[in-house]
mmCIF file of C-alpha atoms and ligand atoms in Angstrom:
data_model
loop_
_atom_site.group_PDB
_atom_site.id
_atom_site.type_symbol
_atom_site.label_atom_id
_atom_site.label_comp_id
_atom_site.label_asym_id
_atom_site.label_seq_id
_atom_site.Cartn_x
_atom_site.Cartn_y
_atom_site.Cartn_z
ATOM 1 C CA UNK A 126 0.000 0.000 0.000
ATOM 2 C CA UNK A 127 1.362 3.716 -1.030
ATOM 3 C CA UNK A 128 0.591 5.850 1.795
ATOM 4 C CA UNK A 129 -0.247 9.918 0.388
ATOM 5 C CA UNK A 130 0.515 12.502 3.108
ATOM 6 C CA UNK A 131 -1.546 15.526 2.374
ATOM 7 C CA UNK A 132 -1.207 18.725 4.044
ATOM 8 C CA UNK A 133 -3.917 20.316 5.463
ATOM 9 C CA UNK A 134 -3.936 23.709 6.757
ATOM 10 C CA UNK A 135 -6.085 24.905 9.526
ATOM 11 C CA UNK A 136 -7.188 28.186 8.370
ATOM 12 C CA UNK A 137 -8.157 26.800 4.894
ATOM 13 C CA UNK A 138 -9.500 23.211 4.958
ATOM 14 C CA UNK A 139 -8.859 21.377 1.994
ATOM 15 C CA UNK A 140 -11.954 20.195 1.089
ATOM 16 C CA UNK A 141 -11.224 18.237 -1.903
ATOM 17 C CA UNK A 142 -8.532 16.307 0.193
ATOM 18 C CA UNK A 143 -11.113 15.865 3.340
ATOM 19 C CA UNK A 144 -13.962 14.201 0.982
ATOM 20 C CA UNK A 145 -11.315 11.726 -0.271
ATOM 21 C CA UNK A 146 -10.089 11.292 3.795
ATOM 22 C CA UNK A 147 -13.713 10.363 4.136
ATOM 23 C CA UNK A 148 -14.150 8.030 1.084
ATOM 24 C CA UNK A 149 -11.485 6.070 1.997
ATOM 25 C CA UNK A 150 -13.117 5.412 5.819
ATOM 26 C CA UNK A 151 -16.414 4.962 4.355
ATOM 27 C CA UNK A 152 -14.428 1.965 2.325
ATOM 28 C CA UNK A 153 -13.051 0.686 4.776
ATOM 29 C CA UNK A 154 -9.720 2.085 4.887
ATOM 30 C CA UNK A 155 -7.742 3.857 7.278
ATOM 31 C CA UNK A 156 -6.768 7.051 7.650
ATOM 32 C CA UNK A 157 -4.540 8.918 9.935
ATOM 33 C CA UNK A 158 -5.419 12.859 11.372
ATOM 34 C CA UNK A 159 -4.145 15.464 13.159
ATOM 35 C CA UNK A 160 -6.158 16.505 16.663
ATOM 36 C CA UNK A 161 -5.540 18.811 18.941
ATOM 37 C CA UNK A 162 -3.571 15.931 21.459
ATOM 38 C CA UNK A 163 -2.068 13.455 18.975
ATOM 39 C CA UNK A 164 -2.572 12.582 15.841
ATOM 40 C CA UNK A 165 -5.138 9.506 15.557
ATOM 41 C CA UNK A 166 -5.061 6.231 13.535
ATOM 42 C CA UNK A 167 -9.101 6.329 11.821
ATOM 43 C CA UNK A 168 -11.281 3.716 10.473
ATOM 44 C CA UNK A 169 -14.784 3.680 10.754
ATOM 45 C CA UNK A 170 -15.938 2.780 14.519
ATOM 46 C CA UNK A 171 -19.061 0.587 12.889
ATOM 47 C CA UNK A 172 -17.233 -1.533 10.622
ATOM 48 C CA UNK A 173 -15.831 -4.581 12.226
ATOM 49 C CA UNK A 174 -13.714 -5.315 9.451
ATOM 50 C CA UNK A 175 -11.901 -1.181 9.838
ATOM 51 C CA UNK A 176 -11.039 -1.637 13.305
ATOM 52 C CA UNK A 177 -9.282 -5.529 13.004
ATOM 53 C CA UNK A 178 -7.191 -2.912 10.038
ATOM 54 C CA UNK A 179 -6.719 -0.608 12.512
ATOM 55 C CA UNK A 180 -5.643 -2.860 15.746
ATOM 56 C CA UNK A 181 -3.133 -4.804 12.347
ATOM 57 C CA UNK A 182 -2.073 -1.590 11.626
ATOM 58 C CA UNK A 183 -0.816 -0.128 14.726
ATOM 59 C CA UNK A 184 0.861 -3.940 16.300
ATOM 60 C CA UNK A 185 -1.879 -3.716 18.972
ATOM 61 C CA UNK A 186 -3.474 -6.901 20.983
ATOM 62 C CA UNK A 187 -7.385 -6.614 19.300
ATOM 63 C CA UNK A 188 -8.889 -6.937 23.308
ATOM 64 C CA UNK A 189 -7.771 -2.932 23.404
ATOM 65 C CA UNK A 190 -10.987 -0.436 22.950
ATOM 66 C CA UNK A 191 -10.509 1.954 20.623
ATOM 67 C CA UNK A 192 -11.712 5.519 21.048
ATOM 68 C CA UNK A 193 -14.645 6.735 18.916
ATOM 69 C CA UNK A 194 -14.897 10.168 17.577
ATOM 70 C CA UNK A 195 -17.727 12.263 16.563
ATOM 71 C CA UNK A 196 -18.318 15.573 15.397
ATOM 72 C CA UNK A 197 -21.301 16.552 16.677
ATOM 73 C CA UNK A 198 -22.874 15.875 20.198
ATOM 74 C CA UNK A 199 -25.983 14.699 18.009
ATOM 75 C CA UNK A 200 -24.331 11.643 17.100
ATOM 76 C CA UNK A 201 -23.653 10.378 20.384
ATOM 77 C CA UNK A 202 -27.355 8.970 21.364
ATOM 78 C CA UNK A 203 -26.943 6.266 18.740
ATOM 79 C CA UNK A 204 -23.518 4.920 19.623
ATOM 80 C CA UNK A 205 -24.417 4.603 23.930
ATOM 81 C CA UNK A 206 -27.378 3.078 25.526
ATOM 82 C CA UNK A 207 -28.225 5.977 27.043
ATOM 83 C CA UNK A 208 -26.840 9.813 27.754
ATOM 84 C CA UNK A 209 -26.897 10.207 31.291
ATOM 85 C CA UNK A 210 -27.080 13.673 32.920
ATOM 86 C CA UNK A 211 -23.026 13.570 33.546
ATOM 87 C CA UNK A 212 -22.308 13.207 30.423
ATOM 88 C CA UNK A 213 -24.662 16.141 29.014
ATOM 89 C CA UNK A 214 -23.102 17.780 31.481
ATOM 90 C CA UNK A 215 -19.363 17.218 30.390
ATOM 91 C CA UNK A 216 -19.673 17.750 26.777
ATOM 92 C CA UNK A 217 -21.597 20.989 27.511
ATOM 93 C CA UNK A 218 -18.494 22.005 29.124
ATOM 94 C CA UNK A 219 -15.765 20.297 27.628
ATOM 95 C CA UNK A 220 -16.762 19.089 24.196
ATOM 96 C CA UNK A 221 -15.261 19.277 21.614
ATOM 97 C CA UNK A 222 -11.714 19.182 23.639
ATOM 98 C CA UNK A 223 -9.552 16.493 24.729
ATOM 99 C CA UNK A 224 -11.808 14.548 27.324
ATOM 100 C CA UNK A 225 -12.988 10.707 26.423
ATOM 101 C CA UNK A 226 -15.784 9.843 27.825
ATOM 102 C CA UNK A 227 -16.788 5.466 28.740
ATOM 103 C CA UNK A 228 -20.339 4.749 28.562
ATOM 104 C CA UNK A 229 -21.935 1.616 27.883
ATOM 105 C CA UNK A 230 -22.358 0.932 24.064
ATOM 106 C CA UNK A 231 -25.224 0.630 22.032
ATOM 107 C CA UNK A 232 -25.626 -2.342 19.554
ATOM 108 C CA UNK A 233 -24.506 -0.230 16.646
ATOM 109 C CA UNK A 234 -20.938 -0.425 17.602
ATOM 110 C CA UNK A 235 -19.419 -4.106 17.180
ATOM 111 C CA UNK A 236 -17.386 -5.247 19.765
ATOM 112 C CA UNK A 237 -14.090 -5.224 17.427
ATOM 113 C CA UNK A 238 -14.591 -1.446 18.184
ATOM 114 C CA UNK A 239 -14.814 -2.076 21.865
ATOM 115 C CA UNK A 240 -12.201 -4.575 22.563
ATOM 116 C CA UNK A 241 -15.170 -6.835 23.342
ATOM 117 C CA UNK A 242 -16.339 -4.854 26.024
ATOM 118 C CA UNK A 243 -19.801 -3.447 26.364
ATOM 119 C CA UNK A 244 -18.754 0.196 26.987
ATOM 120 C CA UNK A 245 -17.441 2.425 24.573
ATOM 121 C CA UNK A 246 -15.216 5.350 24.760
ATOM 122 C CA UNK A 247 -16.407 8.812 22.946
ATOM 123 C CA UNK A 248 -14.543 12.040 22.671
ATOM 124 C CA UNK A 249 -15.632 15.122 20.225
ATOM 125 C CA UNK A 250 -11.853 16.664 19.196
ATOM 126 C CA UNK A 251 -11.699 19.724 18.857
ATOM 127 C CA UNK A 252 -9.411 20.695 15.909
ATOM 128 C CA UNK A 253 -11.012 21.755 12.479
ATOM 129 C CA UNK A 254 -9.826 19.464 10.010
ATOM 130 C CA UNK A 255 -10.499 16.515 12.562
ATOM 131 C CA UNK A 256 -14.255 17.253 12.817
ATOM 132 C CA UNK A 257 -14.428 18.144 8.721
ATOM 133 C CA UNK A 258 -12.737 14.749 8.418
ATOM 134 C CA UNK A 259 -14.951 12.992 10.821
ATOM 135 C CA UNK A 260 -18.690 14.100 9.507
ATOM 136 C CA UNK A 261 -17.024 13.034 5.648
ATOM 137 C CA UNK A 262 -16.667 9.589 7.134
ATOM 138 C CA UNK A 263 -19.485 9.397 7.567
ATOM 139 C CA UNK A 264 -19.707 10.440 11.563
ATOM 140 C CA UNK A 265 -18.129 7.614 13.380
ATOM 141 C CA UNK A 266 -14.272 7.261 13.618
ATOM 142 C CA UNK A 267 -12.502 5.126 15.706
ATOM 143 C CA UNK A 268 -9.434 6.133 16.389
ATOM 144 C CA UNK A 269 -5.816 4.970 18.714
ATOM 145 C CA UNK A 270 -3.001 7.018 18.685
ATOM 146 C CA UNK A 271 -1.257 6.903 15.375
ATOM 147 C CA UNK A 272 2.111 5.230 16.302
ATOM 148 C CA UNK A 273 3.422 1.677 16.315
ATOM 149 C CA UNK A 274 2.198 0.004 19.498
ATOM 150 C CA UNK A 275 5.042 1.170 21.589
ATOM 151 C CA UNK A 276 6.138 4.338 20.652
ATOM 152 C CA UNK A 277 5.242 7.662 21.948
ATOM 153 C CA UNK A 278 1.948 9.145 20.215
ATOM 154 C CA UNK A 279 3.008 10.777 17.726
ATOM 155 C CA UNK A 280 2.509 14.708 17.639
ATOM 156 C CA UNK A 281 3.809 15.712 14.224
ATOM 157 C CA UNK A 282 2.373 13.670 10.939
ATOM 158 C CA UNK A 283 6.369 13.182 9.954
ATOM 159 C CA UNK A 284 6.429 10.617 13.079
ATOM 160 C CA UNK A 285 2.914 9.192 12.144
ATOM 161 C CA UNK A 286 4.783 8.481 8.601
ATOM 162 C CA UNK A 287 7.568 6.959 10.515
ATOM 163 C CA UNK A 288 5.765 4.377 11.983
ATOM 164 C CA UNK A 289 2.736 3.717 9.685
ATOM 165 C CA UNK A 290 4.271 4.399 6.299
ATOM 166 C CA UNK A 291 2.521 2.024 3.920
ATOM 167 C CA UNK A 292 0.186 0.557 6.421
ATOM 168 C CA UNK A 293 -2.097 3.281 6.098
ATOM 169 C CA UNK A 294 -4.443 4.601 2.663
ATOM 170 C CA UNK A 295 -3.796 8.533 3.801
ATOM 171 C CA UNK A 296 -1.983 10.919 6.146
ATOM 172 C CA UNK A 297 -3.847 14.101 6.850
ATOM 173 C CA UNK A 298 -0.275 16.844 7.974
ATOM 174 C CA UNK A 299 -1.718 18.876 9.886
ATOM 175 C CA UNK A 300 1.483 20.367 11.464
ATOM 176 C CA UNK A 301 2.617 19.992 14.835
ATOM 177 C CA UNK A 302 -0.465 19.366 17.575
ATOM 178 C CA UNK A 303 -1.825 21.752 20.253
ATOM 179 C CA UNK A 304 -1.590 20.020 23.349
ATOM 180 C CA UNK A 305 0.925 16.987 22.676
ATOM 181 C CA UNK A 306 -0.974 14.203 25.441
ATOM 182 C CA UNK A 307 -3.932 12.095 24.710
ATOM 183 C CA UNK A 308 -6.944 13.001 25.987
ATOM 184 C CA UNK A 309 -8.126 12.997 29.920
ATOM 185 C CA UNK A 310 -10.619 9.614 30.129
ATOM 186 C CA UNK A 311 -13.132 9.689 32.499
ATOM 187 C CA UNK A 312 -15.697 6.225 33.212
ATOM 188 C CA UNK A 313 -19.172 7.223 33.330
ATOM 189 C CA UNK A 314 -20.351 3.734 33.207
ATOM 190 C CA UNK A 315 -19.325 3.906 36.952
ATOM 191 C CA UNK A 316 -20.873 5.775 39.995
ATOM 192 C CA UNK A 317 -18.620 8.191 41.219
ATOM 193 C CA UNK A 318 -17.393 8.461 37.701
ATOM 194 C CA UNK A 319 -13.566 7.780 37.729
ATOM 195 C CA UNK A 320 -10.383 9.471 36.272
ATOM 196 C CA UNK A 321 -9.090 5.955 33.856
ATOM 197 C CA UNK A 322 -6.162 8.462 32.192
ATOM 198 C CA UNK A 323 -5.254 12.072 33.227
ATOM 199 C CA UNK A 324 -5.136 14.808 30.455
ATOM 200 C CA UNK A 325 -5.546 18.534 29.744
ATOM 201 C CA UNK A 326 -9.121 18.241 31.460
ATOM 202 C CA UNK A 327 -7.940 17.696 35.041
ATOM 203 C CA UNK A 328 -9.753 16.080 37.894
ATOM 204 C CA UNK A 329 -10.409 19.558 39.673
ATOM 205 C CA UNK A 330 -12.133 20.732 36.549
ATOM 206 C CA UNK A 331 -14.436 17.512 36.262
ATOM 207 C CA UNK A 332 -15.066 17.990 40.245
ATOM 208 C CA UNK A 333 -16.186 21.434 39.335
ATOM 209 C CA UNK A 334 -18.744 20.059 36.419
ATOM 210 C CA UNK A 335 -19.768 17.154 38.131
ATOM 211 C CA UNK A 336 -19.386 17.107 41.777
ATOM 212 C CA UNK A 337 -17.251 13.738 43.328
ATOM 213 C CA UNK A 338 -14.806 12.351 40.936
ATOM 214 C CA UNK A 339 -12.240 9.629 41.468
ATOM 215 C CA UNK A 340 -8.760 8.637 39.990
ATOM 216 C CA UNK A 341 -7.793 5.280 39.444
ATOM 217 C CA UNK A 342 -5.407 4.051 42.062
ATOM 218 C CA UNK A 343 -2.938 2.373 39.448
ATOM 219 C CA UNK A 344 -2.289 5.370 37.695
ATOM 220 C CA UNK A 345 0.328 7.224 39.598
ATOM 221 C CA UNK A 346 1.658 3.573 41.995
ATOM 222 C CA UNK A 347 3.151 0.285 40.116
ATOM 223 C CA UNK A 348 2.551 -1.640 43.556
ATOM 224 C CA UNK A 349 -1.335 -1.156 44.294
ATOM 225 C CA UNK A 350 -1.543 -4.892 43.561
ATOM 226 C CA UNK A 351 -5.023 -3.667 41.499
ATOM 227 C CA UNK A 352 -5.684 -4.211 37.784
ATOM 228 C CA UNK A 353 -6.008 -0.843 35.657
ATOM 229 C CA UNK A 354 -9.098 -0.416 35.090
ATOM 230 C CA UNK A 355 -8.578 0.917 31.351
ATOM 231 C CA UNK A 356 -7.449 -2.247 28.940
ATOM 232 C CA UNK A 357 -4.540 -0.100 27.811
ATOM 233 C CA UNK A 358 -2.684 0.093 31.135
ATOM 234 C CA UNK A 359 -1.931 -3.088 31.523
ATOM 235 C CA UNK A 360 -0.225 -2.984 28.429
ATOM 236 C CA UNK A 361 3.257 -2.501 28.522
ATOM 237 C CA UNK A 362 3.538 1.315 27.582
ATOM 238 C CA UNK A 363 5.877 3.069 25.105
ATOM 239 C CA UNK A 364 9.284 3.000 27.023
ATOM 240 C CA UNK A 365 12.408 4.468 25.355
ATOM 241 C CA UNK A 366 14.721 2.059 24.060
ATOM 242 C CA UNK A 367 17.371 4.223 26.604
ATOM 243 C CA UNK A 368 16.552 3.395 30.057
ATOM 244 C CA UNK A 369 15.180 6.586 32.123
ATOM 245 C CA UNK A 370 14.888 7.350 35.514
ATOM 246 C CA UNK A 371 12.924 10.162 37.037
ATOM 247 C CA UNK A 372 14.791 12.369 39.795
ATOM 248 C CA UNK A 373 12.599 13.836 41.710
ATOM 249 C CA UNK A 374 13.835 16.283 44.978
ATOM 250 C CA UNK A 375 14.927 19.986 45.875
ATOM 251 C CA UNK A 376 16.127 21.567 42.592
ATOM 252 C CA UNK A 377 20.016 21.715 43.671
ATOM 253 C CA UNK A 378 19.435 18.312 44.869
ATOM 254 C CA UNK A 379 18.743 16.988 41.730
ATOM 255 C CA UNK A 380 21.416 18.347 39.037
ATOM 256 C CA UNK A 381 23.756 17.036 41.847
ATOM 257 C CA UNK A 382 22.461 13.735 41.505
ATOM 258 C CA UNK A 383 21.551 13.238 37.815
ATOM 259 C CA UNK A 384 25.120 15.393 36.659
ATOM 260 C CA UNK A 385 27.025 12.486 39.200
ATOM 261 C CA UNK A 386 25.127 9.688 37.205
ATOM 262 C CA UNK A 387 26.226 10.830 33.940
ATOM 263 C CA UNK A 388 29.806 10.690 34.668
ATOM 264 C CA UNK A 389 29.268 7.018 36.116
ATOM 265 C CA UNK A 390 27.169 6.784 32.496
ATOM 266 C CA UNK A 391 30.389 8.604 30.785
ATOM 267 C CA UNK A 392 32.956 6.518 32.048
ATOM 268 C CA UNK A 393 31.080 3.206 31.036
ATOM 269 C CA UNK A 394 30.960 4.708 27.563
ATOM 270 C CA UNK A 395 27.035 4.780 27.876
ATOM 271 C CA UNK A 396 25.685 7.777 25.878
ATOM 272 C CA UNK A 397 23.091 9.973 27.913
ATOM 273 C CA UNK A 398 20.279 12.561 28.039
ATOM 274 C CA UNK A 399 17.999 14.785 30.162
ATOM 275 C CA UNK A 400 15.220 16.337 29.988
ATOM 276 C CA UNK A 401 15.271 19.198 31.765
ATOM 277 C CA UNK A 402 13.487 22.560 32.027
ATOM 278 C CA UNK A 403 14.734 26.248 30.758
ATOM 279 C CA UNK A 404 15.587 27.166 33.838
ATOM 280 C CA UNK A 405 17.901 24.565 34.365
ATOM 281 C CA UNK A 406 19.445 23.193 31.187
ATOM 282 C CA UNK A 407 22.588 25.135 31.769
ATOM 283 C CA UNK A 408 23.825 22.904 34.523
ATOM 284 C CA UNK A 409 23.836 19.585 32.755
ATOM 285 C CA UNK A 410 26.757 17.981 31.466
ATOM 286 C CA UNK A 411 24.980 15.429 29.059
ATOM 287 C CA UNK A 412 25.557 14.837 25.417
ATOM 288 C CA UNK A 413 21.778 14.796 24.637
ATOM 289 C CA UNK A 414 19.823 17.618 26.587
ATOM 290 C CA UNK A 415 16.612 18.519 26.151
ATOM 291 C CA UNK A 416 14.589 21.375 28.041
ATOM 292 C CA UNK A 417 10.677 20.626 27.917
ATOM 293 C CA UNK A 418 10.039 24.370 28.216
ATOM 294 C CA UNK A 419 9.443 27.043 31.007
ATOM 295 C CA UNK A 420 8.831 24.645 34.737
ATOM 296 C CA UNK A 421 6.198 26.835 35.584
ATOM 297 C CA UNK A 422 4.565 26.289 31.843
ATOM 298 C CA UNK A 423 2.647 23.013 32.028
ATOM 299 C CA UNK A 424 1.243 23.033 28.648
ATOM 300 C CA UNK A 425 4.646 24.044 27.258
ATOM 301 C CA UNK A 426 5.990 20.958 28.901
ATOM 302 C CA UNK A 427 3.604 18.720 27.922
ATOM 303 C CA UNK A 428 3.435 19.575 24.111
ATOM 304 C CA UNK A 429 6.946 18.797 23.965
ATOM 305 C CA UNK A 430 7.455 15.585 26.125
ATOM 306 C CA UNK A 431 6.618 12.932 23.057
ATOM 307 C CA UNK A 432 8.562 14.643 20.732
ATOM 308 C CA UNK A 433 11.877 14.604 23.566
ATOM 309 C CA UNK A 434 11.625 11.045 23.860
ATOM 310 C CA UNK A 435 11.416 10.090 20.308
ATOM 311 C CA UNK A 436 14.027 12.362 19.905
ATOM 312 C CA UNK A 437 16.310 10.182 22.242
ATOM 313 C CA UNK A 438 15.501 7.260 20.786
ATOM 314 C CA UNK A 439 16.717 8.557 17.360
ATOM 315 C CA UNK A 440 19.957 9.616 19.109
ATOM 316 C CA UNK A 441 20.263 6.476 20.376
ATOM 317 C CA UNK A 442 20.703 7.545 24.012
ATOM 318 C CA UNK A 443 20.979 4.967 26.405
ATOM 319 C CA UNK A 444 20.935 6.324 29.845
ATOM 320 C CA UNK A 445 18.158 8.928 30.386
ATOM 321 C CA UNK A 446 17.532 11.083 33.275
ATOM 322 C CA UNK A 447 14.311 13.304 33.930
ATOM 323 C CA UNK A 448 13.467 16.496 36.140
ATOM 324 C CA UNK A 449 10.043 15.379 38.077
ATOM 325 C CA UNK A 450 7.451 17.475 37.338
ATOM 326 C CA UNK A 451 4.540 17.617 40.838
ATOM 327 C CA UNK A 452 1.128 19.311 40.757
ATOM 328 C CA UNK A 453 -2.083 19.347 40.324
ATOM 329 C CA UNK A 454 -2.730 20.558 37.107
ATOM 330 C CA UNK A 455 -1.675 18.976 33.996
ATOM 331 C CA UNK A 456 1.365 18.127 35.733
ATOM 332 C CA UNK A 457 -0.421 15.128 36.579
ATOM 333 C CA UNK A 458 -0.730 13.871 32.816
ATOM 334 C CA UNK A 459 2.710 14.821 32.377
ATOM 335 C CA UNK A 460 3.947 12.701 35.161
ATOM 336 C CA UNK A 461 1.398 9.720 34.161
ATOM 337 C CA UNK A 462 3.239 9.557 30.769
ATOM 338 C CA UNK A 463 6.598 10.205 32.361
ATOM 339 C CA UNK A 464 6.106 7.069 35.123
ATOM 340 C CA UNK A 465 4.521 4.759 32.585
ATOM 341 C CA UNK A 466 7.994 5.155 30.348
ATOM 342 C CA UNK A 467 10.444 4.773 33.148
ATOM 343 C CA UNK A 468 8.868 1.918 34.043
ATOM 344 C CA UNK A 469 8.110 3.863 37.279
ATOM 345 C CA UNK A 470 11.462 4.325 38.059
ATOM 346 C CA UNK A 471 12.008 7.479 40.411
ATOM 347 C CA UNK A 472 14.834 8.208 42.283
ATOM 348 C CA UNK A 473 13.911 10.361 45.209
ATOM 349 C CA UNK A 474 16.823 12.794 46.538
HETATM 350 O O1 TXA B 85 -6.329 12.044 22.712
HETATM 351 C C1 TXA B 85 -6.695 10.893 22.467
HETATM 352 O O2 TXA B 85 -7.503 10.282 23.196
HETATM 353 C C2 TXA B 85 -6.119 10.208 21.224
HETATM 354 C C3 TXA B 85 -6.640 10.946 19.993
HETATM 355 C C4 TXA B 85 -6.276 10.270 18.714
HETATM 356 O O3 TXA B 85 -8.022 11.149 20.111
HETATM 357 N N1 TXA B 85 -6.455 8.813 21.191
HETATM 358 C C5 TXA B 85 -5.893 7.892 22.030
HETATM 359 O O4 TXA B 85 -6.301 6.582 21.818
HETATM 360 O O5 TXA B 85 -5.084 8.189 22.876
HETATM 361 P P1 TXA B 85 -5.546 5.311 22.429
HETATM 362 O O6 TXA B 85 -6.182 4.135 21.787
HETATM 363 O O7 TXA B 85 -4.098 5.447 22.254
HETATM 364 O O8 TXA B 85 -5.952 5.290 23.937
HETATM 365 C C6 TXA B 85 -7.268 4.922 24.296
HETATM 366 C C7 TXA B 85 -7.328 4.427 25.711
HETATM 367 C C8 TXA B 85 -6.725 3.050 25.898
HETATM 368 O O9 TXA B 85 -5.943 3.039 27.088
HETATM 369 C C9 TXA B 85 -7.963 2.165 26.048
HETATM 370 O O10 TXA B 85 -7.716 1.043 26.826
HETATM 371 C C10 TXA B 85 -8.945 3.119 26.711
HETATM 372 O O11 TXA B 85 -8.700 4.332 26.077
HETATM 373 N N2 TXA B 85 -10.340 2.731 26.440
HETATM 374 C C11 TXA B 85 -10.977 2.742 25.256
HETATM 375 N N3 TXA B 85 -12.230 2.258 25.376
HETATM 376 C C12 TXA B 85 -12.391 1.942 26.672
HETATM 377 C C13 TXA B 85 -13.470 1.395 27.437
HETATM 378 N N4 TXA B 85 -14.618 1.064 26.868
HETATM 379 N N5 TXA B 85 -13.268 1.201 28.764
HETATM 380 C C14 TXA B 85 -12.092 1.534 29.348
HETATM 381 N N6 TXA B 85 -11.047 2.066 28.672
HETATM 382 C C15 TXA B 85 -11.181 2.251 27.360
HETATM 383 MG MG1 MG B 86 -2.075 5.300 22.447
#
C-alpha cells in the first residue's frame, strides 16, 4: 500500500482532500489525522472489518478499545445506551476538547470497536480538520493514537509516517499538535465516575462540572496490587529504548544527583540525556539535553514531552535522566506519561 501525506492547513480546509479522507473510511480504509492531542489512527468505529485494520495496523493486541470520535454531540445517542445527565453535562463544558468519555455501548458499535467490552469510549476533538474529516466519514471514527504500538503518540504527521508508512491509505499533515498528550478519560459507566487516564481536562475541573470524581489508584503507583481499570494500562507502555529514571527532589538536589550519574554513564561509555526545564538546562553535562520548556509552563511541557523522547531514541541515548514534574494541574498527565515510560522508576533525593 502507497501511503499519500496531504497537508492540510487549519485556516483553509482542503476540502477536496477531506472528501477523499472520508471516502477512503467509508471503504473501509484507514486514515490517519491530526487533533488537537495526537494525531489519531481512523477507520470507521461501525465496521468490524476497519477496526481488526486498525488494531493490524498499529501492532496492537485486538482486546484494546478503541476511542470513537464524533463531530457533533448529536451523534452520540446512537452509539451509547443511554446519555446520562453527567455526560450532558461534560460535553456541555468540555466538548469538543480532549476529554474521552466510557459509557456503555449501544448495539450499533461491534465489539471489534470495543475490545469486546460493552462500553465504549467517545470524545468530540476539537481541531477543524479533525471534525471536517470525521462528519465526511461518515460520523463515526474510531481512532488509537497513530504510532506503532510502543512508541510515543506521535505529535507531528512526519512521526505518524515513521511508523505507519505504507500501512495506512492517507496521512492528513496537519502540522505539529496543540496540546501533545492524549486526551483525559473519564468512566461514566461507573458511579462516582472515575479518572481511567489524566489529560488537559484535570480532575479539579471535572469535580467542578460534576461534583465527586475519582482517579484510578494504578495510575500514579506500580505496587497497588489492582488491575487498571482501562485495557490499555496493563499494556506494557511506550518505554524508550534508553533506560530513564525520574529524579525527583529539591532543585540543587537533583542536578547534583543526575550530573554524578552521567559521569558514572560517561565513564562506562554509555551515551546519555535529560530532559530538563529552561531554567535549568545550563547545569547539565549530558551529550543529549533537552529542556521541555518554562517549569512553571505546564502546557509548554507537555506539548513537547513525546517529541523529547522520540528524539532520544533517534539519538540512540541509552541512559536517560528526567526532572520530576509535581502538581495538580496537567502536571499530573505529564507525570502519568513520564512514570509509565520509566517503568516507574524514580529516584527520590
Ligand atoms: O487524545 C486521544 O484520546 C487520542 C486521539 C487520537 O483522540 N487517542 C488515544 O487513543 O489516545 P488510544 O487508543 O491510544 O488510547 C485509548 C485508551 C486506551 O488506554 C484504552 O484502553 C482506553 O482508552 N479505552 C478505550 N475504550 C475503553 C473502554 N470502553 N473502557 C475503558 N477504557 C477504554
Ligand atoms: Mg495510544
Amino acid at each position: 500500500m502507497v501511503t499519500r501525506i496531504v497537508t492540510i492547513e487549519q485556516q483553509h480546509i482542503d476540502t477536496a482532500a477531506i472528501r477523499e479522507a472520508g471516502e477512503i473510511i467509508r471503504a473501509g480504509g484507514l486514515v490517519a489525522f491530526p487533533t488537537e492531542t495526537v494525531y489519531g489512527l481512523g477507520g470507521d468505529a461501525l465496521n468490524p472489518e476497519s477496526s481488526k485494520k486498525i488494531y493490524e495496523a498499529k501492532g496492537r493486541p485486538s482486546d484494546n478499545p478503541l476511542i470513537v470520535h464524533i463531530a457533533r454531540i448529536e451523534a452520540l445517542p446512537a452509539i451509547v445506551r443511554e446519555v446520562p445527565e453527567t455526560a450532558k453535562k461534560l460535553a456541555e463544558a468540555f466538548w469538543p476538547g480532549p476529554l474521552t468519555m466510557i459509557l456503555p455501548k449501544a448495539e450499533a458499535v461491534p465489539k471489534e470497536t470495543t475490545g469486546g467490552l460493552d462500553t465504549v469510549a467517545v470524545r468530540m476533538p476539537s481541531h477543524p480538520a479533525a471534525l471536517a474529516f470525521i462528519e465526511a466519514a461518515g460520523g463515526y471514527v474510531a481512532a488509537p493514537s497513530a504510532n506503532r504500538s510502543g512508541r510515543p503518540s506521535p505529535t507531528l504527521a512526519r512521526y505518524v509516517a515513521e511508523d505507519l508508512d505504507g500501512r495506512v491509505e492517507m496521512i492528513l499533515d496537519g502540522g505539529d499538535v496543540e496540546l501533545g498528550l492524549e486526551s483525559t478519560i473519564v468512566d461514566l459507566a461507573v458511579e462516582p465516575p472515575v479518572i481511567l487516564r489524566p489529560g488537559f481536562v484535570t480532575e479539579q475541573m471535572l469535580r467542578e462540572t460534576l461534583g465527586t470524581v475519582e482517579t484510578d489508584e494504578t495510575l500514579f503507583r506500580s505496587d497497588s496490587g489492582q488491575a487498571p481499570k482501562a485495557p490499555g494500562m496493563k499494556y506494557r507502555h511506550y518505554a524508550p529504548k534508553g533506560e530513564l529514571t525520574i529524579v525527583r527532589g529539591e532543585a540543587a538536589a537533583v542536578t547534583d544527583y543526575i550530573n554524578g550519574q552521567l559521569a558514572r554513564g560517561h565513564k562506562e561509555n554509555k551515551k546519555t540525556g535529560v530532559i530538563a526545564t529552561d531554567e535549568t538546562i545550563g547545569r547539565y553535562e549530558s551529550q543529549v539535553l533537552r529542556s521541555v520548556g518554562k517549569r512553571n509552563d505546564e502546557r509548554e511541557v507537555a506539548q513537547r514531552l513525546y517529541r523529547i523522547l522520540r528524539e532520544f531514541d533517534d539519538e540512540g541515548v541509552e541512559l536517560i535522566y528526567s526532572e520530576s514534574f509535581d502538581g495538580a494541574g496537567i502536571s499530573q498527565a505529564v507525570m502519568n506519561r513520564l512514570l509509565k515510560a520509566a517503568g516507574h522508576r524514580i529516584k527520590e533525593v
